[in-house]
PDB file of C-alpha atoms and ligand atoms in Angstrom:
ATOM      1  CA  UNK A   1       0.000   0.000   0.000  1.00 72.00           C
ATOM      2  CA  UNK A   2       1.485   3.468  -0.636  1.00 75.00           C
ATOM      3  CA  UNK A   3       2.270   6.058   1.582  1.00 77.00           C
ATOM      4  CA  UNK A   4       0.135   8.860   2.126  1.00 79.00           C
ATOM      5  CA  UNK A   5       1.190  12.575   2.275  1.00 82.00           C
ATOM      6  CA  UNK A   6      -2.014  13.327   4.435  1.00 87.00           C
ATOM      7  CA  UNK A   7      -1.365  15.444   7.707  1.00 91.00           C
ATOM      8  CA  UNK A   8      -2.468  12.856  10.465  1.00 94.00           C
ATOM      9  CA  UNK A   9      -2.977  13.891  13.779  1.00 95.00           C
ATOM     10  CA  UNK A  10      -1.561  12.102  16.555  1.00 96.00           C
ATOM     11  CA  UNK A  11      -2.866  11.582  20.073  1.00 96.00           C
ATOM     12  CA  UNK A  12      -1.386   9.375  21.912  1.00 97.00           C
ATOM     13  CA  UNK A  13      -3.473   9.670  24.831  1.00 97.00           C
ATOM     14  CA  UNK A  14      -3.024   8.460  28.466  1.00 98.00           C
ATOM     15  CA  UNK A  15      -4.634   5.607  28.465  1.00 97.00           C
ATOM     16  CA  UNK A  16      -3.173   4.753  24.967  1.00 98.00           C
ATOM     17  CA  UNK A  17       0.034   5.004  26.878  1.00 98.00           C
ATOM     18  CA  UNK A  18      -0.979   2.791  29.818  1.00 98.00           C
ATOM     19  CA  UNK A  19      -2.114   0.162  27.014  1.00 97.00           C
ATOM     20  CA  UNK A  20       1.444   0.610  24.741  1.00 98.00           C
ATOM     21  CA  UNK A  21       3.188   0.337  28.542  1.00 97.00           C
ATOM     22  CA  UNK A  22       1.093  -3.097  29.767  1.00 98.00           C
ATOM     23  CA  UNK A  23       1.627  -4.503  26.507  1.00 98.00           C
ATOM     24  CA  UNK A  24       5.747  -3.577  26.711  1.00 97.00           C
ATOM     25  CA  UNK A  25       5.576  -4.926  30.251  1.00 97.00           C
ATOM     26  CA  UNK A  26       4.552  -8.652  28.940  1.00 97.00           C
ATOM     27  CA  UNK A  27       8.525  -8.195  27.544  1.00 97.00           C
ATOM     28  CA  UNK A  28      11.520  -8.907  29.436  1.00 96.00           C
ATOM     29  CA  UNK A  29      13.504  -5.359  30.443  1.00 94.00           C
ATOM     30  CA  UNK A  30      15.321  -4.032  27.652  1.00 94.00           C
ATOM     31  CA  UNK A  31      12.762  -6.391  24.984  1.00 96.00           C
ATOM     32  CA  UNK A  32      10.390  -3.395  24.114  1.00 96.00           C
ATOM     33  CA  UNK A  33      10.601  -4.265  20.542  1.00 97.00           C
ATOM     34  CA  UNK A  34       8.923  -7.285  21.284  1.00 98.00           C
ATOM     35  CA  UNK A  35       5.557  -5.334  21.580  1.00 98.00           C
ATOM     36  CA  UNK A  36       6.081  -3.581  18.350  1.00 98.00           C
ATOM     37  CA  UNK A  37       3.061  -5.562  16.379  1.00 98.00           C
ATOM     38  CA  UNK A  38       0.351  -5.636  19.192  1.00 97.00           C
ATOM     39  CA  UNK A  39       1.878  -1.950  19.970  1.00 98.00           C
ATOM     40  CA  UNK A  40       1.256  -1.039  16.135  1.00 98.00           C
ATOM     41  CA  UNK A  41      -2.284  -2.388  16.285  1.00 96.00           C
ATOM     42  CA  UNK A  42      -3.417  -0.331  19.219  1.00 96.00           C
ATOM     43  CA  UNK A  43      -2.085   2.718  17.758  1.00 98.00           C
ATOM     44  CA  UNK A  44      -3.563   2.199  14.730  1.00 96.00           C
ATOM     45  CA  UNK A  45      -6.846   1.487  16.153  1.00 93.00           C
ATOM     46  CA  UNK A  46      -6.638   4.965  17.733  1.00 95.00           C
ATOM     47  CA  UNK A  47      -6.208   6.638  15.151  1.00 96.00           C
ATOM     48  CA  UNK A  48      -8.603   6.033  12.563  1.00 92.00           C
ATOM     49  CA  UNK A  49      -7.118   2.604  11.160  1.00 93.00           C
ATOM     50  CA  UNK A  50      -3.791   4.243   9.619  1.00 96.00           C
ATOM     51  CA  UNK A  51      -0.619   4.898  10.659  1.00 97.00           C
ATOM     52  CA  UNK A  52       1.222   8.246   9.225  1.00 96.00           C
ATOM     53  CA  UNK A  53       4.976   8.538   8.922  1.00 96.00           C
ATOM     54  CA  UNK A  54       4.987  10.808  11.272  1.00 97.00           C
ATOM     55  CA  UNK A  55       2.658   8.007  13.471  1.00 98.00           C
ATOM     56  CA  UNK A  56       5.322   5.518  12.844  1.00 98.00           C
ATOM     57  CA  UNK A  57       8.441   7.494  13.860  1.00 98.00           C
ATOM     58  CA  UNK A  58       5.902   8.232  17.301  1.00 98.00           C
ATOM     59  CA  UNK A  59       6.033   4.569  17.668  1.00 98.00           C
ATOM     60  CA  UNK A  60       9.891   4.308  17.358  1.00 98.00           C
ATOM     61  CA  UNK A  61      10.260   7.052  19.982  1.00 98.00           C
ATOM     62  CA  UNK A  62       8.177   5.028  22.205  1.00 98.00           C
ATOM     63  CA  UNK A  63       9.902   1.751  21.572  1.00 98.00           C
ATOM     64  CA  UNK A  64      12.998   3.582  21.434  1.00 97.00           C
ATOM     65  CA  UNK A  65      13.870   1.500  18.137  1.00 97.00           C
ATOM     66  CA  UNK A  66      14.800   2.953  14.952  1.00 98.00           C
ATOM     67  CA  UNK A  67      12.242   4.263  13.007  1.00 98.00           C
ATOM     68  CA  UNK A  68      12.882   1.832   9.772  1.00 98.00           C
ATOM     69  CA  UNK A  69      12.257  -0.757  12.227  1.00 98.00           C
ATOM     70  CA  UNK A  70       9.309   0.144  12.487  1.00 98.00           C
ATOM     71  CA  UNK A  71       8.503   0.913   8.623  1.00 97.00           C
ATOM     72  CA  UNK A  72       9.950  -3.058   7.873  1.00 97.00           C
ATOM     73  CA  UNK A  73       7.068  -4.368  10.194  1.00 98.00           C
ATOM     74  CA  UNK A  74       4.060  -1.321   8.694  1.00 97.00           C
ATOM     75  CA  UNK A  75       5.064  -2.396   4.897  1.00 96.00           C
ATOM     76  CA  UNK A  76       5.043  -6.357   5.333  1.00 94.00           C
ATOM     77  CA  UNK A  77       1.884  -6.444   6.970  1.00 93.00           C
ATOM     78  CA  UNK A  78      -1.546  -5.900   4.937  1.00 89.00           C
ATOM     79  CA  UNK A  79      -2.989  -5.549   8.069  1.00 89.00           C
ATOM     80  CA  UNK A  80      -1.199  -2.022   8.416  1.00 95.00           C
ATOM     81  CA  UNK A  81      -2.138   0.846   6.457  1.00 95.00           C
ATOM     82  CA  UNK A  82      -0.693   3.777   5.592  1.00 95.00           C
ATOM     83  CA  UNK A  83      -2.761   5.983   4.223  1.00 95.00           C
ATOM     84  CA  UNK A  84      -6.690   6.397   5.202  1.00 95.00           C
ATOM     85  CA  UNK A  85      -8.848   3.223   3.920  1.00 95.00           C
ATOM     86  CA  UNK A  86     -12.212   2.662   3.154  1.00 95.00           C
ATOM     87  CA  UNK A  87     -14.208   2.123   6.606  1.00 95.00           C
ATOM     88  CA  UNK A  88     -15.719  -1.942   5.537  1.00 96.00           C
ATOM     89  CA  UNK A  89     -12.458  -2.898   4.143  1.00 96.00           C
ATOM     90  CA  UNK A  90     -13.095  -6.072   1.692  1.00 97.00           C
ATOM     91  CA  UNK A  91     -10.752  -8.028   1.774  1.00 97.00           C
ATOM     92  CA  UNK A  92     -10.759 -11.069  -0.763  1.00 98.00           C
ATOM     93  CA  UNK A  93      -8.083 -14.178  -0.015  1.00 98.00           C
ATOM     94  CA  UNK A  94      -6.167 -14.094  -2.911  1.00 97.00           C
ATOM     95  CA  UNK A  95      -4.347 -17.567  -2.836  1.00 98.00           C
ATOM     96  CA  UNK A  96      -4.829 -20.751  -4.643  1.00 97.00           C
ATOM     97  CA  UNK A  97      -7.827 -22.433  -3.129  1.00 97.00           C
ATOM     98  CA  UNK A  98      -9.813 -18.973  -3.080  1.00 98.00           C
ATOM     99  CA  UNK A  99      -9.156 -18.523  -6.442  1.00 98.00           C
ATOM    100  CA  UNK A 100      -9.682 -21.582  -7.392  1.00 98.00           C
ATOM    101  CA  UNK A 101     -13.655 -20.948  -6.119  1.00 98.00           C
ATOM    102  CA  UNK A 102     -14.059 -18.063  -7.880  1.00 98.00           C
ATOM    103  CA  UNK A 103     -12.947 -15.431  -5.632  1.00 98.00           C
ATOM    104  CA  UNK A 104     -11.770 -13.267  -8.480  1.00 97.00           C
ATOM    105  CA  UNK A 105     -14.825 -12.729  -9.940  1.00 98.00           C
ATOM    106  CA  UNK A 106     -16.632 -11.892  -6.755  1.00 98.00           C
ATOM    107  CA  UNK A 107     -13.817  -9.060  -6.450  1.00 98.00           C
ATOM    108  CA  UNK A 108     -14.315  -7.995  -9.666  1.00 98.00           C
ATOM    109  CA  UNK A 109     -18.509  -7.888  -9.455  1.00 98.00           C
ATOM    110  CA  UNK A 110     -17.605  -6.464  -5.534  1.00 98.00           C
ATOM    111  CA  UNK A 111     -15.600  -3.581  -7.712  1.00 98.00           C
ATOM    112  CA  UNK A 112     -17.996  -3.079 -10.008  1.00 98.00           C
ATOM    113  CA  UNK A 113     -20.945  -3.001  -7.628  1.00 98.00           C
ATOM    114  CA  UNK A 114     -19.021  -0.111  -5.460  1.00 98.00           C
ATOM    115  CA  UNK A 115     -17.596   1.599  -8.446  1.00 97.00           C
ATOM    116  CA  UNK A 116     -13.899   1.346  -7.536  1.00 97.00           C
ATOM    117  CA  UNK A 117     -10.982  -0.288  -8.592  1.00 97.00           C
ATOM    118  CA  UNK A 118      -8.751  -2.601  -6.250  1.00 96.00           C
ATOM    119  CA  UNK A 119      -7.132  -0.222  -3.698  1.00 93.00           C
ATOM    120  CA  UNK A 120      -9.310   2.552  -4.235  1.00 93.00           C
ATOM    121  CA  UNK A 121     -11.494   3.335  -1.661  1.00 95.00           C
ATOM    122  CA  UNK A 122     -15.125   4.932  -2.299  1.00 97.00           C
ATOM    123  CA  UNK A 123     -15.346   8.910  -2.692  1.00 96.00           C
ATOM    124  CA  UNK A 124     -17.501   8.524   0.682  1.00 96.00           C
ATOM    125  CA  UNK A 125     -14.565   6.578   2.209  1.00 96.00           C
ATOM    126  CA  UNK A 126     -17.108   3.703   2.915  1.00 97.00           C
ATOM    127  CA  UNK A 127     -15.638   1.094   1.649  1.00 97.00           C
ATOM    128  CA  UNK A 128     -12.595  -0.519  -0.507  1.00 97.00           C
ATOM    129  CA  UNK A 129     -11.779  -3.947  -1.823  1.00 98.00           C
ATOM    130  CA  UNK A 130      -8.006  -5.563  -1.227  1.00 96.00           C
ATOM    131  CA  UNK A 131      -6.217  -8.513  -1.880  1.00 96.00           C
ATOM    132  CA  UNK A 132      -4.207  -9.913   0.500  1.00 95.00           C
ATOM    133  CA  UNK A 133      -2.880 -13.732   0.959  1.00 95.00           C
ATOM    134  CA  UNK A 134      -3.806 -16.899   2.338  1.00 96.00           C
ATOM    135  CA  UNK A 135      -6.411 -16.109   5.729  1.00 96.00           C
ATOM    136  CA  UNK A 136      -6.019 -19.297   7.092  1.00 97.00           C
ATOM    137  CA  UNK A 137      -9.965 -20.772   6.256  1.00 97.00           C
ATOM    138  CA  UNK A 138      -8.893 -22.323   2.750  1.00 97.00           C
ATOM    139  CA  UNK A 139     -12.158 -25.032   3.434  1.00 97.00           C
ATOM    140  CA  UNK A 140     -14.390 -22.040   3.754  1.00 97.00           C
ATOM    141  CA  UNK A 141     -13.152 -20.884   0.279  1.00 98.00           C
ATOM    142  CA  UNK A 142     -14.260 -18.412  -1.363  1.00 98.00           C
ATOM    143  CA  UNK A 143     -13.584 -16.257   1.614  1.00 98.00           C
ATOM    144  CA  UNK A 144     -12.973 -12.693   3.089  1.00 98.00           C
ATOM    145  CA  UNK A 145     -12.093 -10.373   5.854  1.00 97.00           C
ATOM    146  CA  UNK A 146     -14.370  -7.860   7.201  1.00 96.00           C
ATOM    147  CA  UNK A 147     -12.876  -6.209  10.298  1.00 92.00           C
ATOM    148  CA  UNK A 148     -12.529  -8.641  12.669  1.00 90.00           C
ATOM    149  CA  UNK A 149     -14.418 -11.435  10.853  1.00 95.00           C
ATOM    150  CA  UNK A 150     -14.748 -13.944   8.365  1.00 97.00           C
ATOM    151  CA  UNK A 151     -17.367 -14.277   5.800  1.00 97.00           C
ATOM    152  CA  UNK A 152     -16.997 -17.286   4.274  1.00 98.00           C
ATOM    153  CA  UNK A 153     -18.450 -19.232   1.212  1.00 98.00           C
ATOM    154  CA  UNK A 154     -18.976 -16.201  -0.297  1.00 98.00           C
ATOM    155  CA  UNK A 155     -21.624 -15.753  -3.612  1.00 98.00           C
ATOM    156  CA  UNK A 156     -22.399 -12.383  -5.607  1.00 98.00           C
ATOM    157  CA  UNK A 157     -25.535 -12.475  -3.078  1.00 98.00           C
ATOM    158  CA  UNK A 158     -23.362 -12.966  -0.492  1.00 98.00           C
ATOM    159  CA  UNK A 159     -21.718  -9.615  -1.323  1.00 98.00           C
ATOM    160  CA  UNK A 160     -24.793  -7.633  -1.570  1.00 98.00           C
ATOM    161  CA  UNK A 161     -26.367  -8.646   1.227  1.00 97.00           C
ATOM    162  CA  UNK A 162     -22.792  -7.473   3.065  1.00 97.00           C
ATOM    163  CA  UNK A 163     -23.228  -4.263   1.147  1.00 97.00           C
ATOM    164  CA  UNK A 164     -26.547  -3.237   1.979  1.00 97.00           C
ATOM    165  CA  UNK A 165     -25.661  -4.467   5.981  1.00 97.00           C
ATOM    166  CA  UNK A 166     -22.690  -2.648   5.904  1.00 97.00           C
ATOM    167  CA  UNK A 167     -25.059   0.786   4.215  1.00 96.00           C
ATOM    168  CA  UNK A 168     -27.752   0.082   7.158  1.00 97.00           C
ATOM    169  CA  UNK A 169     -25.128  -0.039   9.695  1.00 94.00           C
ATOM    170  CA  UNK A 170     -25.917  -3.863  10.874  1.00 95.00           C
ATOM    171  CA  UNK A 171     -21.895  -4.946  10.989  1.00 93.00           C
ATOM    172  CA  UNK A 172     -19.901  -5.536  13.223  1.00 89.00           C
ATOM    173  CA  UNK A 173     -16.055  -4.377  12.346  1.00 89.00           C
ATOM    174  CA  UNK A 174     -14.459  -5.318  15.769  1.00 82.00           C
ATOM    175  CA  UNK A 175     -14.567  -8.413  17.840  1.00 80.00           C
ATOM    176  CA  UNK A 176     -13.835  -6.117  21.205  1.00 70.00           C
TER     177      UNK A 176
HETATM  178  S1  FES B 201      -6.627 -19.856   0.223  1.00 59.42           S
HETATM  179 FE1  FES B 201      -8.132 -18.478   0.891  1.00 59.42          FE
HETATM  180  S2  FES B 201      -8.128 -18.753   3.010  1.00 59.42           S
HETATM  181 FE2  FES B 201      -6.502 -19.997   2.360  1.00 59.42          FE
END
């Protein structure tokens, strides 16, 4: 995913702070590192579900770890993003067995149902459609994740019924 050149603002808040120190604290003294992914996923839940530059180098400082250590983990990981994304983030399992049920054509009618292209979020920022690799549920193929769910065996009516739930606000994007 590129980078964005938005202006993010960052809060790192107290009790953000007492959640980035219990999480360091599950580390042995001089480990902080350790925490960077769960640390990374708090922070990027607080702040809109993207993590700036400037975000990332706030993370370092915390850590006290270089800041490309940090931007090694934030690129590898689909699960990071750097830029603002689509609120109901699609996103299609793009490996063998998915594909072999058809997944790419349910991306492709998802697309064209939305209006957007792969990567491209709606003007409204509601939603966007990704690829990323193997989820882990290859028996449930065709499959996505929504948030912090599966939807699984997934058909074109499938999809709109997610749509229109997703328009009516009747998802759920977080398990917590
Ligand atoms: S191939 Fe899609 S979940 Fe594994």
């Amino acid at each position: 995913m590129e980078r964005s050149h938005i202006k993010q603002e960052i809060n790192i808040t107290e009790s953000l702070m007492n959640r980035i120190n219990e999480l360091i604290s599950h580390y042995p003294e001089g480990k902080q590192k350790s925490a960077l992914l769960p640390v990374l996923h708090e922070v990027q839940d607080a702040h809109d579900n993207w993590l700036s530059i400037e975000l990332q180098n706030k993370v370092a400082e915390i850590l006290q770890i270089q800041n490309i250590e940090v931007y090694e983990v934030v690129t590898f990981y689909t699960m990071f993003n750097q830029r603002p994304i689509g609120k109901f983030m699609f996103e299609f399992c793009q490996t063998s067995p998915c594909c072999q049920n058809g997944v790419e054509d349910l991306m492709d009618y998802t697309c064209y149902k939305l209006g957007v292209k792969v990567g491209e979020p709606t003007a409204d920022m509601m939603f966007e459609v990704r690829g990323v690799e193997c989820l882990g549920a290859c028996g449930y193929a065709p499959m996505m994740q929504l948030g912090d769910f599966y939807q699984e065996h997934l058909t074109k009516e499938k999809i709109d019924q997610l749509v229109s739930d997703c328009k009516e606000g009747k998802i759920t994007l977080h398990d917590k």
